[in-house]
Each structure stands twice: as structure tokens, then as C-alpha cells.
Coordinates of C-alpha atoms in Angstrom, one line a residue:
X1 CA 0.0 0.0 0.0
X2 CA 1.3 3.0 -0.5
X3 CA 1.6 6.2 1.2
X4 CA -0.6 9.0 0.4
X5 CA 1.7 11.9 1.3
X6 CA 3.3 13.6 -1.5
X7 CA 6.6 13.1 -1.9
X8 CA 6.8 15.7 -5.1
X9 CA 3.5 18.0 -5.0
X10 CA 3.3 19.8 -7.7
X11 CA 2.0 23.4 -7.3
X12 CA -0.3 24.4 -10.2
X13 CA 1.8 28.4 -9.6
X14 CA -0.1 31.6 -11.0
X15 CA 1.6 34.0 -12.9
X16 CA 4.6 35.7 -10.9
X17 CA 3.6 38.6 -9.3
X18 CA 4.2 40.9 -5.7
X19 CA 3.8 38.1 -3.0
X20 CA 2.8 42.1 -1.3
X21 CA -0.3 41.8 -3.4
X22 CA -2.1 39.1 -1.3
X23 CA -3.0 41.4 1.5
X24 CA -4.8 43.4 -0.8
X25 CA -7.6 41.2 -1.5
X26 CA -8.4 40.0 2.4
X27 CA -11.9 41.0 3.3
X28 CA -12.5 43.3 0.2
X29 CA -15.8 44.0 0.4
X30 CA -18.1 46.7 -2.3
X31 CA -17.2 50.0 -1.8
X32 CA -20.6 51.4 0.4
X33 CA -20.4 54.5 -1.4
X34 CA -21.0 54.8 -5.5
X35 CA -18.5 56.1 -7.6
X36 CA -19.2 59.8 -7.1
X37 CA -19.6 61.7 -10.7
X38 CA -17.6 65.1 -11.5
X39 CA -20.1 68.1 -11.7
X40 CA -21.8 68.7 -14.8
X41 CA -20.0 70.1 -18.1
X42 CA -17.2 68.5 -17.1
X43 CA -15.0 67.3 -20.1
X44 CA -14.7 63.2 -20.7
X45 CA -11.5 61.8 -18.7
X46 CA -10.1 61.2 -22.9
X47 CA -10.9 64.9 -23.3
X48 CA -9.3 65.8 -19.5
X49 CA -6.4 63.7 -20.9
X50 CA -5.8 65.7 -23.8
X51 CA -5.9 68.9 -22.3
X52 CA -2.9 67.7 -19.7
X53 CA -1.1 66.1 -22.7
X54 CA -1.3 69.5 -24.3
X55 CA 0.0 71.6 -20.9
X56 CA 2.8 69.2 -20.3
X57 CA 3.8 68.6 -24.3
X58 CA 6.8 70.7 -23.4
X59 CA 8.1 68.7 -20.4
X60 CA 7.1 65.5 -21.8
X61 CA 9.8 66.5 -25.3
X62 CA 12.3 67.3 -23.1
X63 CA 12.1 63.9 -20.8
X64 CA 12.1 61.9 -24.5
X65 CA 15.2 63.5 -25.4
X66 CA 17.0 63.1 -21.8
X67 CA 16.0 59.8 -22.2
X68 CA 17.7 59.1 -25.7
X69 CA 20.3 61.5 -25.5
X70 CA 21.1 60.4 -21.8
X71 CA 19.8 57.1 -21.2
X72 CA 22.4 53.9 -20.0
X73 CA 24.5 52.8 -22.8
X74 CA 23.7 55.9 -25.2
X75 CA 26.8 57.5 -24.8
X76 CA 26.0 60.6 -22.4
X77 CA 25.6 64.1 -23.6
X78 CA 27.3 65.7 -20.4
X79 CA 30.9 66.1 -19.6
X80 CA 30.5 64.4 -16.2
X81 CA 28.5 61.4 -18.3
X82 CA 25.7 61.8 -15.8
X83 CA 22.1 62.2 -16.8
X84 CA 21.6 65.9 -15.2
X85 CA 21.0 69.3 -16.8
X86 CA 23.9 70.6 -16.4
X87 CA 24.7 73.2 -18.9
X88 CA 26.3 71.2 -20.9
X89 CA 22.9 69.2 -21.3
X90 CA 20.7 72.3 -21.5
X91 CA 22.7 73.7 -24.8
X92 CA 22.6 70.4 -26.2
X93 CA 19.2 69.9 -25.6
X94 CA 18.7 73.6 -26.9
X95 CA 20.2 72.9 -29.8
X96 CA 18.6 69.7 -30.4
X97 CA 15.0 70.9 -29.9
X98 CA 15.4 74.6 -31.2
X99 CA 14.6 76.1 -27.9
X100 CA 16.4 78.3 -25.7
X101 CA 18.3 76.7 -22.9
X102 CA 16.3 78.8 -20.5
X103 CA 12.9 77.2 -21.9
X104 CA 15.0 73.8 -21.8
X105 CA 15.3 74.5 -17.8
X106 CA 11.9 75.2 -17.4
X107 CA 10.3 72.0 -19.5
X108 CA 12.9 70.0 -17.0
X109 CA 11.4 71.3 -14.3
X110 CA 8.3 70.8 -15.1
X111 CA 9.2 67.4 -15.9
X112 CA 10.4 66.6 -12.7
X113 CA 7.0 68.2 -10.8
X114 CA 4.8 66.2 -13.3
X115 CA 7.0 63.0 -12.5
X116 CA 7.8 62.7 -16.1
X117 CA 12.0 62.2 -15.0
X118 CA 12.5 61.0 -11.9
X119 CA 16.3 61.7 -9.9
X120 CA 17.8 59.5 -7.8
X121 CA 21.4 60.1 -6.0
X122 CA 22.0 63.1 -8.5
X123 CA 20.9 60.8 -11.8
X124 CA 17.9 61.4 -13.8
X125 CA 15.7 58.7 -15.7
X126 CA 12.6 58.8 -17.4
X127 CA 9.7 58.5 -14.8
X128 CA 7.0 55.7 -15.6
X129 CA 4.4 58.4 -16.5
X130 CA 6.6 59.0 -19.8
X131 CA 6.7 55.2 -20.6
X132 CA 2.7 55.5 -20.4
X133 CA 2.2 59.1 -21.9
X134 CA 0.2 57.8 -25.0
X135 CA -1.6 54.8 -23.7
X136 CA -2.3 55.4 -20.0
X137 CA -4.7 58.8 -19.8
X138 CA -4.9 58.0 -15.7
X139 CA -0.8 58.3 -15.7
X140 CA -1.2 61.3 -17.7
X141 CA -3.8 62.7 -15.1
X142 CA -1.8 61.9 -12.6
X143 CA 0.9 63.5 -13.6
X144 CA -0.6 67.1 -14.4
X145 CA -2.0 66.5 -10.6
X146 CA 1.3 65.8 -9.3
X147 CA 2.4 69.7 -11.3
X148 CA -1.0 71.5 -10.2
X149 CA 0.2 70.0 -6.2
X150 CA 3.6 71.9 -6.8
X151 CA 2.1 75.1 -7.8
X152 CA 4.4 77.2 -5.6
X153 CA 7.4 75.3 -6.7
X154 CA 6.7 76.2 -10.4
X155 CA 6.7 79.5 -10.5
X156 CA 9.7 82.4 -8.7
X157 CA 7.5 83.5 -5.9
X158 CA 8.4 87.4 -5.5
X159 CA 11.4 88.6 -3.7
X160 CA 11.3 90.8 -0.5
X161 CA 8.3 88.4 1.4
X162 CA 8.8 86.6 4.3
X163 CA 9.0 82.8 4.1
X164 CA 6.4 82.5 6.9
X165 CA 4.3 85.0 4.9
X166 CA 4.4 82.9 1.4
X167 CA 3.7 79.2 3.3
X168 CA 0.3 81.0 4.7
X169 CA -1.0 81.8 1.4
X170 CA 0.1 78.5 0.0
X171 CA -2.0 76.9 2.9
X172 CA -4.6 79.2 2.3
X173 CA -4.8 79.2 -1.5
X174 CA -6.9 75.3 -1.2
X175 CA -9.6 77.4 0.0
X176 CA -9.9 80.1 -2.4
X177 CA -9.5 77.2 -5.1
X178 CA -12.3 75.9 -3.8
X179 CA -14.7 78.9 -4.0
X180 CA -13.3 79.4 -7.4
X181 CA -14.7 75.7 -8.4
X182 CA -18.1 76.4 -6.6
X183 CA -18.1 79.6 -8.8
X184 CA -18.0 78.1 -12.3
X185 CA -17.1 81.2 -13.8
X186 CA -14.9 84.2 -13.3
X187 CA -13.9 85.7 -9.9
X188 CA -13.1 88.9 -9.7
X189 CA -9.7 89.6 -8.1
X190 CA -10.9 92.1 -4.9
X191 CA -13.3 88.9 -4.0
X192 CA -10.9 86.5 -3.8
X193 CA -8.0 88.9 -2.0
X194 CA -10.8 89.1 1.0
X195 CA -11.7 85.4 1.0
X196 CA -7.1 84.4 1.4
X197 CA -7.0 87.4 3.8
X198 CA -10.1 85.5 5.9
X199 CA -8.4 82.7 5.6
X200 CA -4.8 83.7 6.6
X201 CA -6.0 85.3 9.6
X202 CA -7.8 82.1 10.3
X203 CA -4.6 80.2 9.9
X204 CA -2.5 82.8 12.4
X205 CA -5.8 82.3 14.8
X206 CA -5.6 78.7 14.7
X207 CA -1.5 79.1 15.5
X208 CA -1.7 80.9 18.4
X209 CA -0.3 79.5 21.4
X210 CA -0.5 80.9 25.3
X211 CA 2.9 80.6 27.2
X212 CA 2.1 79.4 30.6
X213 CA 3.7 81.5 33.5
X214 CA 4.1 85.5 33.6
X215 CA 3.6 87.4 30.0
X216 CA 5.2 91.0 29.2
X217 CA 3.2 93.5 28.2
X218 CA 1.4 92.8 25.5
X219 CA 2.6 94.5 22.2
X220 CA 0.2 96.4 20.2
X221 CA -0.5 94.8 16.6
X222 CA 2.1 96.2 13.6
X223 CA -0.1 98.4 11.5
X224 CA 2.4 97.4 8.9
X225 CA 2.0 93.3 8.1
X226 CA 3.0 92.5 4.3
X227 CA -0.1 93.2 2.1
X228 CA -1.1 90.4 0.6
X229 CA -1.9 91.2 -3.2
X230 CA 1.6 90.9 -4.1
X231 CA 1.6 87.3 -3.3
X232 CA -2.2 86.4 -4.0
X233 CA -0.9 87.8 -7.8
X234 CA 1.8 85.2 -7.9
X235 CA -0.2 82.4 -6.3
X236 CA -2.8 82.9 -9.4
X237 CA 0.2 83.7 -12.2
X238 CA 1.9 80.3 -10.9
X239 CA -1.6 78.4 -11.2
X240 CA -2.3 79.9 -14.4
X241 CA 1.4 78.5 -15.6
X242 CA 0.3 74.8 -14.2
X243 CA -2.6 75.1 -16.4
X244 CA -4.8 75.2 -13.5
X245 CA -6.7 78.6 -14.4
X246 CA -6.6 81.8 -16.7
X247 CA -5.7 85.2 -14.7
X248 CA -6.0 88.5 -16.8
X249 CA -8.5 91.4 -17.0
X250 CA -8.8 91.7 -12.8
X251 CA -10.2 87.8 -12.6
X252 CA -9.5 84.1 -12.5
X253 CA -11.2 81.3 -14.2
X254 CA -10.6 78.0 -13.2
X255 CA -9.7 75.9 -16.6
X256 CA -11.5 72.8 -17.3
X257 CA -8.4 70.7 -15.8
X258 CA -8.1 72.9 -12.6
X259 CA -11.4 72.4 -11.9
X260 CA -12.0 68.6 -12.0
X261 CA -8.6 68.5 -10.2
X262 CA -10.1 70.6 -7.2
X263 CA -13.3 68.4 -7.5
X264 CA -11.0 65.1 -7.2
X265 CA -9.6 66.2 -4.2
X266 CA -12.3 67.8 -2.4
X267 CA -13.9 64.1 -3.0
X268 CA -11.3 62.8 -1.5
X269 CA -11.6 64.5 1.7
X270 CA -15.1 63.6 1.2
X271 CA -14.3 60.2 1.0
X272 CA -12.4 60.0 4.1
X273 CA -14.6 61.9 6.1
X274 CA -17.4 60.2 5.2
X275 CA -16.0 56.3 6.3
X276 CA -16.9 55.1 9.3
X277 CA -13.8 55.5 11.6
X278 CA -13.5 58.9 10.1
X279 CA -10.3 58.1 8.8
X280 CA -9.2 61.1 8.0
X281 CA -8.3 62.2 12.0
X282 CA -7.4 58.7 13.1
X283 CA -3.9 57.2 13.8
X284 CA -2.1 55.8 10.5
X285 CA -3.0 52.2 12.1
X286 CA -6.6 52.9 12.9
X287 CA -6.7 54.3 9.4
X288 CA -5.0 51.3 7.8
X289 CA -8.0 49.3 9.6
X290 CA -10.2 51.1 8.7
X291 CA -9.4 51.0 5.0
X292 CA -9.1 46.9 5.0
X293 CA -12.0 46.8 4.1
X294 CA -12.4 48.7 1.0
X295 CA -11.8 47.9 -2.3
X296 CA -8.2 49.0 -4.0
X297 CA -9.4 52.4 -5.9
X298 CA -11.4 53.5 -2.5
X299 CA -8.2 52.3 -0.3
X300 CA -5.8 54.8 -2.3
X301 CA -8.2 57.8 -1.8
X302 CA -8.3 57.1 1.7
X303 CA -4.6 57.3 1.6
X304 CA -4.5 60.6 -0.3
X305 CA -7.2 62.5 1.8
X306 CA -5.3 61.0 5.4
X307 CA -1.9 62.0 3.6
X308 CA -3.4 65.3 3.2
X309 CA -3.9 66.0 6.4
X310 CA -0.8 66.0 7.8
X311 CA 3.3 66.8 7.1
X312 CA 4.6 64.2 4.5
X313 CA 7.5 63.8 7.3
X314 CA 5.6 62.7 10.3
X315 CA 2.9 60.8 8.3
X316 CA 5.6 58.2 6.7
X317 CA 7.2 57.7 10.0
X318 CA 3.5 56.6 11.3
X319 CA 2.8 54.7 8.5
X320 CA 6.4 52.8 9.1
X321 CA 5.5 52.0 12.6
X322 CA 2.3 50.7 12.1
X323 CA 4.1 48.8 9.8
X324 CA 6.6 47.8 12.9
X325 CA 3.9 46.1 14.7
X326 CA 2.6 42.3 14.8
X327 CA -0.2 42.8 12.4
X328 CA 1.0 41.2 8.8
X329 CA -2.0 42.7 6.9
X330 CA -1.3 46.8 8.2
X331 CA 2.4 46.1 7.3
X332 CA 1.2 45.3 3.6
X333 CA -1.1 47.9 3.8
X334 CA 1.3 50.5 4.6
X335 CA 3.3 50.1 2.1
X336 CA 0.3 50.5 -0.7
X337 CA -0.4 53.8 1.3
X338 CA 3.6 54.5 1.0
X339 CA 3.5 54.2 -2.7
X340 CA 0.7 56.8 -2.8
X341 CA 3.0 58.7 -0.7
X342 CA 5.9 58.3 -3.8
X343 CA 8.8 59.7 -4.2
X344 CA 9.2 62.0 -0.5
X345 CA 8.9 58.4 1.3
X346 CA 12.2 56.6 -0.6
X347 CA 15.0 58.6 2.0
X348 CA 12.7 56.9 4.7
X349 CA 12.0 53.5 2.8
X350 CA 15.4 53.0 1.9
X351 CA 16.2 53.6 6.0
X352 CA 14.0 50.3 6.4
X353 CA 16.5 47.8 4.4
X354 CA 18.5 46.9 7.4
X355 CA 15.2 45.8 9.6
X356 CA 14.4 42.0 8.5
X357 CA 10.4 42.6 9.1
X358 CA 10.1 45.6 7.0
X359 CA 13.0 45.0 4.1
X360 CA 10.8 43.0 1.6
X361 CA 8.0 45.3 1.7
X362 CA 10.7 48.0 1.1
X363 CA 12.7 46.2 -1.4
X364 CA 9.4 45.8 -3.9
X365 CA 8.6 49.7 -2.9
X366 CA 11.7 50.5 -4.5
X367 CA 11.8 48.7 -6.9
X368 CA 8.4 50.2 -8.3
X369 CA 9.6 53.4 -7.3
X370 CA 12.7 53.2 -9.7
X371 CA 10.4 51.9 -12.6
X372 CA 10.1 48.3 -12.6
X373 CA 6.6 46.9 -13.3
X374 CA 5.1 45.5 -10.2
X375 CA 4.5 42.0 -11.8
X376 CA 8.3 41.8 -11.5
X377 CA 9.5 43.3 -8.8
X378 CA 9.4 40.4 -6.7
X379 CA 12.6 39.6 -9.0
X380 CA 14.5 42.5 -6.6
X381 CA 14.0 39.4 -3.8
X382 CA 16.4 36.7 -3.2
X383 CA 15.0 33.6 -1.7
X384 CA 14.7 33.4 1.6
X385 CA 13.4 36.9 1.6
X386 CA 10.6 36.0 -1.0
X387 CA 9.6 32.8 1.4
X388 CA 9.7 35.0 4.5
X389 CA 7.5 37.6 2.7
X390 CA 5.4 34.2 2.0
X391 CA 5.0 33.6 5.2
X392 CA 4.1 37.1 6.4
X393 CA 1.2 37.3 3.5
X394 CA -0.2 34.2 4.9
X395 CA -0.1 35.1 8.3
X396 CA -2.6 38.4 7.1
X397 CA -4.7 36.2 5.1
X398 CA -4.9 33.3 8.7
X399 CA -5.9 36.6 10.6
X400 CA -8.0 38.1 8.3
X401 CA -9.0 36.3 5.1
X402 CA -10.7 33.2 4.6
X403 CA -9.9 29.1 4.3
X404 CA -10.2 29.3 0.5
X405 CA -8.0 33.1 0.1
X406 CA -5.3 31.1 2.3
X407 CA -5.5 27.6 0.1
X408 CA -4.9 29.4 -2.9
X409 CA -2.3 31.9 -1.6
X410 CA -0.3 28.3 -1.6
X411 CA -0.1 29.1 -5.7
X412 CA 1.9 32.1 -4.8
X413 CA 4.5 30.7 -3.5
X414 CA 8.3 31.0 -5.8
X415 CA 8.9 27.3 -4.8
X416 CA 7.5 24.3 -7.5
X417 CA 6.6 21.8 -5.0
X418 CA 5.5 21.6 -1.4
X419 CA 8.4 20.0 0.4
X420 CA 10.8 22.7 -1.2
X421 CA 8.4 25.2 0.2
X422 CA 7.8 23.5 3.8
X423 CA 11.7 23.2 4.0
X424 CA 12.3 26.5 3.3
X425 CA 9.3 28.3 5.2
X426 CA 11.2 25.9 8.0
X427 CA 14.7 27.7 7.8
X428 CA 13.1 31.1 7.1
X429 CA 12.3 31.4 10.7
X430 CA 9.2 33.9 10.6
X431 CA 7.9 34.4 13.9
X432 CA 4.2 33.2 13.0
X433 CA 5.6 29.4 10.8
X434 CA 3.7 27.6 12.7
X435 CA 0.4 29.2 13.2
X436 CA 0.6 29.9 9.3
X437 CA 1.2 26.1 9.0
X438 CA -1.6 25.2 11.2
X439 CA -4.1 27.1 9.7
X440 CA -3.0 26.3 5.7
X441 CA -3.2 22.8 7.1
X442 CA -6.6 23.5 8.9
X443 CA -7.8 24.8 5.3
X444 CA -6.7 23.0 2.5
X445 CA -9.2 19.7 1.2
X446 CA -6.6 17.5 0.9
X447 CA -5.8 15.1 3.4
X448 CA -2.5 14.3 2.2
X449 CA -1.0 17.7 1.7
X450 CA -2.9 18.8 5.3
X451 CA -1.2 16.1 7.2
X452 CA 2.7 17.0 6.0
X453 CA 2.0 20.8 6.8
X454 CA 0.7 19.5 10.2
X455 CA 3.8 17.5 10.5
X456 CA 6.2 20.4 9.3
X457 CA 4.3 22.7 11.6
X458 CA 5.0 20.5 14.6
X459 CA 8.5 20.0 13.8
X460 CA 9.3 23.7 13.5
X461 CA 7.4 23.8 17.1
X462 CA 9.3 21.6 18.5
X463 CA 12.3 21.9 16.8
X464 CA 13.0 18.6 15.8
X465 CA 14.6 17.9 12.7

């Protein structure tokens, strides 16, 4: 008679792909709220597409050439064979493209903002928004988004203001956007000065701290603060360079663009503050939570609107030490709310290498970062790091999925037959090995395969050999 275990298991393996996408689809449930529409007259997302092509044709020329004229194993254009502007690269480029190397400079930057080139350690190379430029409308989106965000950083803001003075009416400025898309139409200037000066004094209000102990006298108010129509003209002539409006004649317009990008984000806000937990106020693990439940495309708005909240600084470190904690599924989670986060997370990512728990999710981060396409980044993972990420996926789906999610996260696995991956989940030596065993042998209909997980979980309990 012989013996029903396996002794060579097949696996029947799915297509490789992020062993960090598993956590994605525990308890996925239907969004509870409807896709929410954009307000009437607003162009098709084709239409919204073309429009964004059109404001970042410039920037998108200048990427293409950096990428032939610079690109690995092209021969570099610059002295220093690195692919920067230097000047070097902005005459050639110049001369290249018939522009001036002034209008060179400013497509690059604008480039970089949209995400179109992307520099890491002092090297440029083309962002994955250029790969995608004329088949992806979304990346297109995305990336005049990613410009309209860095308003302030595309345009000289004027000289002789205080840096405190310019942040307030970038804070501020979200507001007056907003009035301009309830609007839908012109705005003349003098209404929207009083609206940012309501709303600056509202942002000084909401600063003001009282010193405990003994105060001096107070001082009487400076009759002479900055006006702010200097820097309200140079909020709306930076907007109107994104695209994001028209400014002339005493008004502003919002653009078609610049007003389904305010709508976005409002909805975004709306998104968050509307989900039960109210996520947008909670901790980055009681947002993480709360979002476990949604579906991908509702998950990443969350993200955005919670993101939006708060300093990019002090909202990666929460999301990493969520990530620190015990609970596989927030760890995988955190990461997909770090790549929303993008490029201002990497210094902080890349910190992460050295901690065993967090180093595969931060391996496949940066590897999407720097352009790989997520179906193969799991390639960036040797093996022992892939089987420990195994592990840890399972673990999230025991704690939160279901028998079936966790029988056919067994397909995942980078090892073609069961003993390889029971040997080498043994030597891995994840902290949760044998409750992931128990419950993938708990799960899985056959009787065979159930009983040598059982065994291999009891061996790595009891350490036998």
C-alpha cells in the first residue's frame, strides 16, 4: 500500500507577481459608497487627458530627449557622463530641440513636478508616467496633478516676502480654489484677496499658542504686516502656468483641468470623512484598519485624503510604525499607502532595508519606485526573503481572510513543490511558521497535503529535525 503523502506535490503556480499583493484582496468588500460623478460640463476623462497632454507637451519633449540623449549605454551628452542638466545638457538639448536653454530648464522642471523624470542620487531617468504618456490617460492625469500639487514650486515666488508670509498663502490658497470651483465662472480679483486674507487670519488664529507662567506686556499689533496682493498675484500667475486657471482682465477662471482636479480632491476628503472610523483624523493604524476593508481604488483615496492632512515627514514615519507592529495585513497595507506617498517616502523607505520585518516590503517599494513593473519586482528578492515575505502574507490572510484566500495563496508561492516550500518556510524562521502552518493545514481539502503541513508545523514547534 502505498503512502498518500506527496513526496513531489506539484503546485499548479499563478503567474509571478508581488507576494505584497495578497493582502490586498483580504476582506475586500463593495465600496458602500457609489462612484461619485464630477459636476456637470465637465469634459470626458479622454478629453481631461488631452488637455494635460497639451499643458505638459513641453516637459514630456524634453524627458524623451533626456532619455535618448542620456539614457544607460547611449553614450551621455554631459561632460560628467551623468544624466543631469547641467549646462552642458541644456545647450545640447537647446540645440537639439530649437529652444532656448532657458525654456530647456523650465520643460525639465516641469518634468520633474509632473514626474515625467525622476532623480535618484543626482541621476535622472525617465519616470513611468513618460513610458505610459500615449496609452495610460490615468498616468497622464496623474501626472498634471502631481504639477497642479507643486504650484508654488513652479513659478519664482516674489522677492522681498517673508518665508512665513508665502507658506500662509500657499496653505490658504486650497480654500480660495475651492470657491473658485463652486463659482464656475470668473472671480473677480478684490473677492478672492478678502476670501485668502479670511483665511490667513484664520490660519494665524488657529496658531496661536499661550505661554504658561508671567507674560510681558502685550505688544500692540504692527499696523504694517505684508499686504497680501503681491503674493495672491503670484499664487494665481503660478496656477495659471500649471494650467490650472486663466488670470487676466482683474479675474480668474478656473480651466477645465483645474477644476475637475479641485473636484478630485475635495472628494477625497469627502471620501475619508465620510468612512466610518472617520479616517481622516485617526492614527495611521486605525486608518490602515479602517481601509481593509475597501476595495483598491477607495483604499488609495483614503490614503491621499489621510496624507493630506498632515506633514509628509511625520505621516511616513506613522505609516512605518504601524508597519513595525505584529499585524502582517497593516504592514502590507502600509506600504500600498507609501507608494501613494511616492517619491518624498524613498529617503525613509530605503532607511527600512536593514530591519528584516520591513526590508521585503521595502525592497518591492523601491523597486516600483525606480520603474520596474510591479509583476516583476518580486525579482529585486532573493529567496529566503521571498519565502519570508510568503509567510508574512499568509499570516494576514490566517488573521484576516478566509480558508479558500489562504488555500490558494499556496499558488503564490516561488517554490515548485511543497516540500521545497515547507523546508524552506522551516529555515526562514518567521515568527508566525507555525500558526501559518496550522491554519494552511486547517484549510486546504486535501488530506495528504494537510497532514505534512501539520507535520512540518509540529516539527518547526518543537524543533525537531
Amino acid at each position: 500500500m502505498t503512502s498518500r503523502i506527496p513526496r513531489d506535490s506539484r503546485l499548479r503556480l499563478v503567474r509571478p507577481r508581488s507576494l505584497a499583493a495578497a493582502p490586498r484582496a483580504v476582506n475586500q468588500r463593495p465600496s458602500r459608497r457609489p462612484a461619485p460623478r464630477p459636476p456637470e460640463g465637465t469634459p470626458a476623462r479622454s478629453e481631461l487627458a488631452r488637455m494635460a497632454r497639451s499643458e505638459l507637451a513641453g516637459a514630456a519633449r524634453v524627458a524623451r530627449w533626456a532619455d535618448s540623449a542620456l539614457g544607460p549605454g547611449r553614450g551621455g551628452a554631459t561632460a560628467d557622463g551623468k544624466a543631469t542638466l547641467s549646462d552642458a545638457t541644456a545647450e545640447q538639448a537647446a540645440r537639439d530641440l530649437g529652444l532656448t536653454t532657458a525654456q530647456v530648464r523650465a520643460d525639465w522642471d516641469t518634468a520633474r513636478l509632473a514626474g515625467l523624470v525622476e532623480v535618484h542620487g543626482g541621476r535622472a531617468r525617465p519616470g513611468w508616467r513618460l513610458r505610459a504618456w500615449h496609452r495610460d490617460d490615468s498616468a497622464v492625469l496623474r501626472g498634471w496633478v502631481a504639477l497642479f500639487d507643486a504650484w508654488s514650486l513652479a513659478f519664482p515666488e516674489p522677492d522681498g516676502h517673508a518665508p512665513a508670509a508665502v507658506a500662509e498663502v500657499v496653505s490658504a490658497m486650497p480654500q480660495v480654489l475651492s470657491f473658485l470651483q463652486l463659482s464656475a465662472g470668473p472671480v473677480p480679483v478684490p473677492q478672492l484677496l478678502d476670501l485668502l486674507e479670511q483665511r490667513v487670519t484664520e490660519l494665524r488664529t488657529e496658531r496661536c499658542e499661550i505661554p504658561y507662567g508671567p507674560q510681558p506686556e502685550p505688544v500692540a499689533p504692527q499696523p504694517d504686516d505684508a499686504p497680501l496682493e503681491p503674493l495672491l498675484d503670484w499664487a494665481l500667475r503660478a496656477l495659471a502656468s500649471v494650467g490650472a486657471l486663466t488670470y487676466g482682465d482683474g479675474q480668474a477662471t478656473l480651466t477645465p483641468l483645474g477644476s475637475w482636479a479641485v473636484w478630485v480632491k475635495l472628494e477625497q476628503i469627502c471620501v475619508a470623512a465620510q468612512s466610518p472610523a472617520g479616517n481622516i483624523e485617526q492614527s495611521a493604524e486605525a486608518m490602515l484598519r479602517g481601509c481593509a476593508q475597501l476595495r483598491p481604488n477607495a483604499a488609495r483615496a483614503e490614503y491621499r485624503a489621510w496624507l493630506a492632512a498632515r506633514p509628509v515627514g511625520s505621516a511616513v514615519a506613522e505609516l512605518l510604525g504601524a508597519a513595525r507592529g505584529e499585524d502582517a495585513l497593516l504592514r502590507g497595507l502600509a506600504f500600498e499607502a507609501l507608494r501613494v506617498v511616492g517619491a518624498p517616502a524613498e529617503h525613509d523607505v530605503r532607511a527600512v532595508l536593514e530591519e528584516p520585518t520591513l526590508r521585503p516590503y521595502a525592497l518591492l517599494w523601491l523597486a516600483e519606485h525606480d520603474g520596474v513593473d510591479p509583476e516583476d519586482a518580486h525579482e529585486v528578492l532573493t529567496r529566503e526573503e521571498a519565502t519570508w515575505l510568503w509567510v508574512d502574507t499568509a499570516a494576514a490572510v490566517a488573521d484576516h481572510g478566509d480558508a479558500p484566500l489562504l488555500v490558494r495563496h499556496l499558488e503564490s508561492a516561488v517554490q515548485p513543490t511543497v516540500p521545497a516550500l515547507l523546508e524552506e518556510v522551516r529555515a526562514v524562521g518567521h515568527p508566525r511558521t507555525v500558526q501559518v502552518l496550522v491554519a494552511l493545514a486547517a484549510a486546504h481539502p486535501d488530506p495528504a497535503l494537510a497532514k505534512a503541513v501539520r507535520r512540518a508545523a509540529f516539527q518547526v514547534h518543537t524543533g525537531a529535525g
